[in-house]
Amino acid sequence: MTVRVRRLLLDGVRGHDWATPVVLAATLFVLVAAVARIASTEPLSSTDESAHVDYTLRVWHGQLPVLMDGVRFQPGFGHHPPVQWVAQHPPLYYVLLAPLVGPLVDAGHPVQAVVAARIVNAVIVAGIVPAAAWAASRCFPEVRRLPATVAVVSGFTAVLVVQAGVVYNDSLAALLGALACGVAGAALRSGVTPRLLVCGALVAAAGMTTRLSFALWLVAVAVAFLLARTVRLGRLQGLWARVVVALVPVVAAAAASGWFWVRNTIVAGSFSGRPKAWPGWVPRPHFTDQEVATKPAFWKQLFALYRGALDLRDAVPWILLLAPVLLLAVSVVVLLVRRIATRRGQNPGRSSAPGDGWPRTLVVAMLVTVVVLFVLVEIRYMAGGGAPINRYTLSVWAPIAIALAAGLRASRHAAVVLVPAWTLLSLVPIWSLLHFEGATLVPHSAKLVLAATVLAGVLTAATIALFVAGDLAGLRRDRDARDGRADTDDRDDRSASDAGPAGRDGGQLIAPRSTAR
């Protein structure tokens, strides 16, 4: 393997370890698998998808939907909800789709309009893969190959393939959540620069004009800016600089989306705009928070990220999710035990350099807090009559992907085998999502499913090969570095021995003359 190829596999394009060939392969896999999924399912096969497409058409015609106005887009196929029950969401996602979907519907091509919207949505979902890899590189820049593993874990997650094949605004919310995770991690690890501040403001504004659930990441970004490692903002320094940068994303989000939340309060009677009862509505049962938290069905449905079309009782989805989590838990316990033993063996008067320990701890605390808060919100949602749906979990996908990738990388040597094995097993739920007879309304759908499946298989092999090659190159680089240090130490020892007793002082090497005082 040439030096240039090894550098590309490890360090990525222009030194960006989140822009490696394996990240590209995993991203393309999601896109191709999404095409197979799109051609496998009938347009508007779910009532939610009909509501989202209808919202897009309303935006195209310069309107915003209202719950009781119902769904006006009735093309004669698919399923339709009794009311417009996604009207409470902000319009950014639909603004992006409207210029493509609107003209097609107006020209009398509703099927093509839905398929086109799905393809745009698939591109958005595919963007989650490099976004999550970037977030990992910003949160833990010292962990080599973590971004590549996060990309593999993301690209081969069944719920992402499902999400890529339908028109739901959860896709854009998940992408922006991953970007917000990276922005917050960069602030805590490297500090806030004017460029990062602008990025944080843009992501915050876009996130809050996509979905209310992004508020978790808005708080995370604001707190991360406040506690940033350093703040470089012109002449403004100290506490006031931190307060200013923490307020910038909040102000940007309020300026971009505040009007919509006020509208929700006026039109729907609440800030969130959560749908109320309508004629013929059958309310779901309500529970206490404790009842929800102790229901196994709540946890199974919310974290069925690798279910695909398999039964919830199937073992494969839970092996894919829980095996990396268990490996991560074991590695954390081992690491803590080693650190305690190391500290006990240290000289009492000797203090270890803090290094990046505190910023790294803040990042871990941020990721854990965001996921815990998400779960608490979902518990309250189900207690009030909502349903725990696995696609909602994509709003905190970046922390979950980092945790799964860290578990699979608990041992760098074992990761060369574990990650490919995990990738192959992840194909089981993804395979269950495909229907090779195709969708009857989509032209040439059967051929599309077959061609996309074959190409997805090729991309799977490429992803595994690139990952293994990159990991082996990384292990070789580490071995070469150790050998280089060992040679240097041997030369130093020989020089000290040749110097005789004058070269030693109580068994300790005397500092070079240039530094001894």
XYZ file of C-alpha atoms in Angstrom:
517
model
C 0.000 0.000 0.000
C 1.463 3.348 -1.056
C 1.886 6.179 1.406
C -0.657 8.298 -0.477
C -3.337 5.587 -0.359
C -2.683 4.928 3.324
C -2.944 8.633 4.073
C -6.254 8.861 2.194
C -7.689 5.882 4.069
C -6.639 7.212 7.466
C -6.590 10.994 7.208
C -9.195 11.521 4.485
C -9.394 14.267 1.904
C -7.205 17.227 2.927
C -6.656 15.726 6.348
C -10.358 15.452 7.249
C -10.800 12.050 8.900
C -14.578 12.235 8.354
C -14.054 12.444 4.563
C -12.477 9.044 3.949
C -13.408 6.545 1.211
C -15.291 4.352 3.693
C -17.535 7.302 4.620
C -18.283 7.852 0.931
C -19.051 4.160 0.404
C -21.421 4.051 3.396
C -23.167 7.218 2.187
C -23.665 5.780 -1.287
C -24.995 2.564 0.247
C -27.787 4.466 2.017
C -28.660 6.287 -1.186
C -28.789 3.112 -3.274
C -30.681 1.163 -0.602
C -33.146 4.060 -0.472
C -33.777 3.720 -4.201
C -34.543 0.027 -3.720
C -36.880 0.891 -0.852
C -38.615 3.641 -2.853
C -39.241 1.264 -5.750
C -40.470 -1.407 -3.298
C -43.286 0.605 -1.703
C -46.338 2.224 -3.191
C -46.473 6.046 -3.182
C -48.418 7.443 -0.221
C -48.421 4.022 1.423
C -48.782 5.693 4.830
C -51.197 8.363 5.982
C -48.324 10.403 7.440
C -46.600 10.568 4.057
C -49.805 11.890 2.458
C -49.958 14.625 5.080
C -46.336 15.650 4.498
C -46.776 15.783 0.705
C -49.962 17.792 1.149
C -48.053 20.270 3.366
C -45.470 20.613 0.571
C -48.166 21.475 -1.951
C -49.693 24.021 0.416
C -46.320 25.750 0.669
C -45.947 25.647 -3.124
C -49.235 27.542 -3.409
C -48.189 30.074 -0.757
C -50.218 28.674 2.136
C -49.682 26.987 5.476
C -51.915 24.055 6.466
C -54.409 24.001 9.332
C -55.389 20.873 11.231
C -59.123 20.905 10.529
C -58.745 21.881 6.865
C -57.868 18.287 6.123
C -55.682 16.973 3.307
C -56.470 18.515 -0.074
C -54.043 16.383 -2.059
C -56.269 13.454 -3.104
C -54.628 11.874 -6.183
C -56.763 8.746 -6.181
C -54.194 6.386 -4.685
C -52.602 5.795 -1.309
C -53.888 6.444 2.204
C -55.001 9.805 3.546
C -55.486 11.074 7.108
C -58.834 12.527 8.221
C -57.157 15.838 9.169
C -53.908 17.620 8.380
C -52.111 16.269 11.440
C -48.594 17.488 10.534
C -49.678 21.144 10.333
C -47.919 21.857 13.648
C -44.453 21.481 12.082
C -42.423 24.463 10.811
C -42.134 24.763 7.004
C -38.408 24.538 6.130
C -38.484 20.888 5.010
C -41.471 21.544 2.791
C -39.935 24.690 1.328
C -37.035 22.535 0.101
C -39.375 20.014 -1.567
C -41.970 22.418 -2.964
C -40.101 23.614 -6.119
C -39.864 20.005 -7.314
C -43.132 18.516 -6.086
C -45.433 21.452 -6.892
C -44.823 21.704 -10.652
C -45.137 17.929 -11.093
C -48.498 17.826 -9.329
C -49.719 20.888 -11.223
C -48.718 19.166 -14.485
C -50.793 16.104 -13.581
C -48.016 13.748 -12.471
C -48.794 12.930 -8.820
C -46.927 9.603 -8.774
C -43.780 11.167 -10.180
C -44.163 14.010 -7.664
C -44.187 11.617 -4.703
C -41.251 9.633 -6.091
C -39.280 12.847 -6.689
C -39.989 13.981 -3.124
C -38.769 10.621 -1.854
C -35.541 10.922 -3.826
C -34.836 14.381 -2.381
C -35.601 12.986 1.054
C -33.191 10.088 0.383
C -30.404 12.567 -0.400
C -31.099 14.322 2.909
C -30.950 11.027 4.809
C -27.733 10.030 3.041
C -26.260 13.297 4.304
C -26.720 12.039 7.872
C -23.842 9.589 7.342
C -21.042 12.138 6.717
C -22.699 14.543 9.178
C -22.535 11.961 11.971
C -18.945 11.112 11.020
C -18.064 14.826 11.157
C -19.738 15.143 14.552
C -17.672 12.229 15.858
C -14.453 13.812 14.610
C -15.323 17.088 16.338
C -16.422 15.495 19.604
C -13.497 13.068 19.882
C -10.714 14.263 17.565
C -8.137 12.071 19.304
C -9.953 8.792 18.533
C -8.655 7.776 15.131
C -11.017 5.774 12.902
C -14.054 6.645 15.044
C -15.605 8.748 12.231
C -15.220 5.872 9.766
C -16.910 3.466 12.186
C -19.714 5.950 12.865
C -20.276 6.184 9.106
C -20.571 2.404 8.799
C -22.913 2.173 11.780
C -25.073 4.966 10.331
C -25.119 3.790 6.743
C -26.197 0.267 7.635
C -28.959 1.182 10.083
C -32.334 -0.101 8.900
C -34.388 2.817 10.217
C -32.323 5.214 8.094
C -33.148 3.169 4.992
C -36.841 3.216 5.957
C -36.696 6.953 6.554
C -34.929 7.516 3.233
C -37.774 5.851 1.344
C -40.637 8.060 2.544
C -41.470 11.767 2.737
C -41.136 12.681 6.438
C -39.598 15.832 7.886
C -37.805 13.716 10.529
C -35.058 13.311 7.913
C -34.005 16.954 7.866
C -34.354 17.192 11.655
C -31.990 14.229 12.064
C -29.431 15.743 9.675
C -29.481 19.091 11.461
C -29.285 17.338 14.833
C -26.093 15.579 13.753
C -24.618 18.880 12.583
C -25.585 20.547 15.867
C -23.854 17.734 17.742
C -20.665 18.436 15.801
C -20.921 22.183 16.399
C -21.367 21.704 20.152
C -18.529 19.168 20.288
C -16.193 21.479 18.377
C -16.935 24.316 20.805
C -16.160 22.190 23.845
C -13.020 20.604 22.399
C -11.500 23.416 20.323
C -13.290 26.619 21.293
C -15.654 29.033 19.558
C -14.337 30.918 16.537
C -16.300 33.404 14.394
C -16.709 30.689 11.760
C -18.088 28.165 14.238
C -20.380 30.833 15.663
C -21.890 31.476 12.236
C -22.302 27.733 11.652
C -23.999 27.349 15.022
C -26.407 30.181 14.274
C -27.325 28.746 10.850
C -27.848 25.220 12.179
C -29.918 26.497 15.098
C -32.110 28.606 12.806
C -32.614 25.736 10.350
C -33.274 23.189 13.085
C -35.979 25.208 14.815
C -37.697 25.872 11.473
C -37.828 22.126 10.841
C -39.092 20.458 14.005
C -39.699 21.380 17.655
C -37.677 18.373 18.868
C -34.544 20.235 17.726
C -34.921 22.394 20.856
C -32.807 19.793 22.690
C -29.891 20.518 20.375
C -30.487 24.264 20.549
C -29.971 24.104 24.302
C -26.935 21.845 23.842
C -25.283 24.267 21.405
C -25.979 27.300 23.617
C -24.563 25.587 26.711
C -21.550 24.302 24.761
C -20.803 27.834 23.544
C -21.065 29.114 27.106
C -18.663 26.445 28.415
C -16.427 26.441 25.335
C -12.749 25.747 25.747
C -11.905 29.199 24.404
C -13.914 32.037 22.887
C -12.363 34.199 20.192
C -14.717 37.059 19.354
C -12.722 40.129 18.381
C -11.934 42.369 21.312
C -14.709 40.899 23.468
C -13.263 38.474 25.997
C -14.043 36.717 29.245
C -17.505 35.984 30.619
C -19.315 38.513 28.435
C -17.864 36.946 25.286
C -19.194 33.571 26.421
C -22.631 34.996 27.170
C -22.793 36.668 23.759
C -21.827 33.556 21.789
C -24.286 31.451 23.827
C -27.113 33.850 22.952
C -26.340 34.011 19.224
C -27.833 30.581 18.267
C -30.856 31.204 20.497
C -31.508 34.594 18.910
C -30.980 33.146 15.415
C -33.467 30.353 16.108
C -36.014 32.786 17.552
C -35.666 35.144 14.600
C -36.098 32.330 12.081
C -38.902 30.348 13.696
C -40.465 32.468 16.424
C -43.240 33.665 14.135
C -44.340 30.086 13.479
C -44.607 29.145 17.138
C -46.675 32.281 17.727
C -48.897 31.196 14.833
C -49.284 27.760 16.399
C -50.472 29.392 19.606
C -53.036 31.437 17.697
C -54.256 28.762 15.265
C -53.903 25.559 17.304
C -54.157 26.934 20.820
C -50.728 25.778 21.990
C -47.083 26.555 21.377
C -46.364 23.060 20.040
C -49.575 22.957 17.995
C -50.131 19.331 18.983
C -53.280 18.034 17.211
C -56.479 18.067 19.264
C -59.583 15.925 18.996
C -61.538 15.899 15.744
C -64.813 14.231 14.727
C -64.324 10.470 14.667
C -61.053 10.663 16.600
C -60.446 7.748 18.938
C -58.155 8.878 21.763
C -55.213 6.726 22.764
C -54.946 5.619 26.376
C -53.086 7.889 28.777
C -50.557 6.704 31.340
C -48.458 8.045 34.145
C -44.768 8.659 33.500
C -43.867 5.707 35.713
C -46.201 3.394 33.795
C -44.615 4.387 30.488
C -41.064 4.022 31.806
C -41.802 0.482 33.003
C -43.468 -0.657 29.786
C -41.127 -2.901 27.757
C -43.098 -2.007 24.633
C -42.100 1.652 25.002
C -38.389 0.864 24.923
C -38.715 -1.776 22.215
C -40.605 0.500 19.838
C -38.546 3.630 20.506
C -35.183 1.903 20.018
C -36.149 -0.561 17.278
C -33.515 1.063 15.077
C -32.530 -2.187 13.381
C -35.942 -3.759 13.101
C -36.584 -3.227 9.406
C -39.673 -5.306 8.643
C -38.726 -8.019 11.146
C -40.805 -8.973 14.138
C -40.008 -7.095 17.336
C -39.311 -10.473 18.961
C -36.590 -11.282 16.430
C -33.132 -11.395 18.010
C -31.171 -9.816 15.140
C -32.222 -6.153 15.692
C -31.362 -6.356 19.380
C -28.007 -8.033 18.778
C -27.106 -5.204 16.394
C -28.080 -2.583 18.984
C -27.187 -4.115 22.333
C -23.954 -5.967 21.531
C -22.029 -2.712 20.818
C -23.630 -1.090 23.885
C -22.496 -3.986 26.061
C -18.977 -3.815 24.623
C -18.903 -0.077 25.339
C -20.039 -0.616 28.928
C -17.344 -3.251 29.507
C -14.655 -1.050 27.984
C -15.690 1.894 30.184
C -15.480 -0.263 33.323
C -12.050 -1.575 32.306
C -10.843 1.957 31.573
C -12.027 3.218 34.956
C -10.326 0.338 36.781
C -7.065 1.002 34.944
C -7.180 4.716 35.740
C -7.811 4.052 39.416
C -4.912 1.611 39.520
C -2.655 4.084 37.710
C -3.482 6.894 40.129
C -2.816 4.677 43.134
C 0.571 3.782 41.712
C 1.524 7.423 41.154
C 3.687 9.486 43.519
C 1.370 11.373 45.934
C 3.252 14.592 45.211
C 3.056 14.127 41.477
C 0.164 15.704 39.586
C -0.868 14.535 36.148
C -1.385 17.086 33.412
C -5.093 17.737 32.775
C -4.705 17.702 28.984
C -8.034 17.279 27.223
C -9.658 15.384 30.087
C -12.088 18.094 31.165
C -13.312 19.103 27.657
C -13.699 15.404 26.784
C -15.741 14.868 29.948
C -17.982 17.793 29.014
C -18.602 16.282 25.582
C -19.556 12.917 27.072
C -21.835 14.661 29.579
C -23.487 16.627 26.762
C -24.165 13.520 24.662
C -25.575 11.571 27.604
C -27.717 14.513 28.747
C -29.245 15.056 25.312
C -30.216 11.376 25.001
C -31.631 11.259 28.538
C -33.670 14.416 27.937
C -34.939 12.947 24.667
C -36.126 9.817 26.471
C -37.858 11.916 29.142
C -39.641 13.922 26.449
C -40.788 10.724 24.757
C -42.057 9.358 28.077
C -44.140 12.497 28.554
C -45.321 12.264 24.941
C -46.571 8.700 25.332
C -48.072 9.463 28.725
C -50.165 12.140 27.034
C -51.456 9.792 24.355
C -48.597 9.744 21.844
C -46.828 6.724 20.399
C -43.128 5.812 20.671
C -41.919 5.545 17.070
C -38.376 4.518 16.191
C -37.884 7.291 13.634
C -38.217 9.855 16.443
C -34.960 8.486 17.863
C -33.127 9.770 14.781
C -33.248 13.241 16.353
C -30.464 12.041 18.684
C -28.825 9.726 16.196
C -25.320 11.207 16.421
C -24.805 10.332 20.135
C -26.237 6.858 19.566
C -24.022 6.245 16.528
C -20.942 7.420 18.438
C -21.787 5.073 21.319
C -22.316 2.083 19.012
C -19.129 2.827 17.079
C -17.147 3.221 20.306
C -18.410 -0.160 21.462
C -17.393 -1.856 18.231
C -13.988 -0.138 18.536
C -13.476 -1.110 22.183
C -10.521 -3.128 20.902
C -8.705 -1.701 17.873
C -7.507 -5.132 16.828
C -10.907 -6.777 17.282
C -12.623 -3.961 15.357
C -11.079 -5.278 12.140
C -13.343 -8.320 12.537
C -16.234 -6.969 14.635
C -17.261 -4.103 12.346
C -17.405 -6.208 9.144
C -19.328 -8.938 10.995
C -21.747 -6.361 12.379
C -22.161 -4.857 8.895
C -23.046 -8.193 7.336
C -25.586 -8.933 10.072
C -27.172 -5.502 9.589
C -28.126 -6.530 6.056
C -30.750 -8.922 7.477
C -33.258 -6.224 8.557
C -32.412 -4.090 5.531
C -33.118 -7.045 3.223
C -36.526 -7.475 4.894
C -37.514 -3.996 3.668
C -37.256 -4.872 -0.029
C -40.011 -6.261 -2.261
C -38.637 -7.521 -5.538
C -41.997 -7.439 -7.288
C -41.790 -3.650 -7.016
C -44.510 -1.043 -6.563
C -47.321 -1.269 -9.091
C -47.560 2.507 -9.572
C -43.830 3.084 -10.105
C -42.666 2.368 -13.682
C -39.971 -0.332 -14.010
C -39.967 -0.689 -10.234
C -39.043 -4.403 -10.229
C -35.947 -3.742 -12.336
C -35.037 -0.795 -10.132
C -35.250 -2.891 -6.983
C -33.075 -5.608 -8.486
C -30.460 -3.222 -9.894
C -30.293 -1.178 -6.696
C -29.974 -4.322 -4.596
C -27.064 -5.602 -6.678
C -25.335 -2.226 -6.473
C -25.974 -2.108 -2.729
C -24.247 -5.468 -2.445
C -21.225 -4.122 -4.306
C -21.143 -1.060 -2.036
C -21.365 -3.304 1.025
C -18.299 -5.218 -0.122
C -16.513 -1.942 -0.899
C -17.383 -0.499 2.506
C -16.065 -3.548 4.336
C -12.912 -3.726 2.223
C -12.159 -0.029 2.686
C -12.823 -0.218 6.410
C -10.545 -3.224 6.903
C -7.830 -1.658 4.744
C -8.038 1.578 6.736
C -7.918 -0.182 10.095
C -4.976 -2.335 9.064
C -3.179 0.777 7.798
C -3.854 2.457 11.128
C -2.498 -0.478 13.097
C 0.596 -0.520 10.883
C 1.135 3.202 11.396
C 0.863 2.758 15.178
C 3.317 -0.146 15.078
C 5.787 1.879 13.011
C 5.471 4.767 15.456
C 6.139 2.447 18.409
C 9.122 0.917 16.651
C 10.478 4.400 15.943
C 10.148 5.388 19.597
C 11.744 2.133 20.691
C 14.727 2.739 18.408
C 15.083 6.257 19.814
C 14.937 4.958 23.392
C 17.553 2.292 22.615
C 19.904 4.908 21.194
C 19.418 7.109 24.255
C 20.122 4.170 26.584
C 23.285 3.264 24.706
C 24.482 6.876 24.835
C 23.893 7.006 28.571
C 25.758 3.706 29.110
C 28.728 4.910 27.057
C 28.894 8.037 29.227
C 29.567 5.855 32.285
C 28.722 6.813 35.881
C 28.985 10.498 35.050
C 26.013 10.083 32.793
C 23.675 8.937 35.572
C 22.377 10.438 38.753
C 20.691 8.013 41.129
C 19.472 5.870 38.215
C 17.830 8.892 36.493
C 19.092 10.170 33.186
C 20.526 13.679 33.620
C 18.812 16.292 31.473
C 20.726 17.463 28.402
C 23.044 20.338 28.939
C 20.885 22.694 26.987
C 18.018 22.257 29.455
C 19.832 21.587 32.757
C 19.944 24.523 35.118
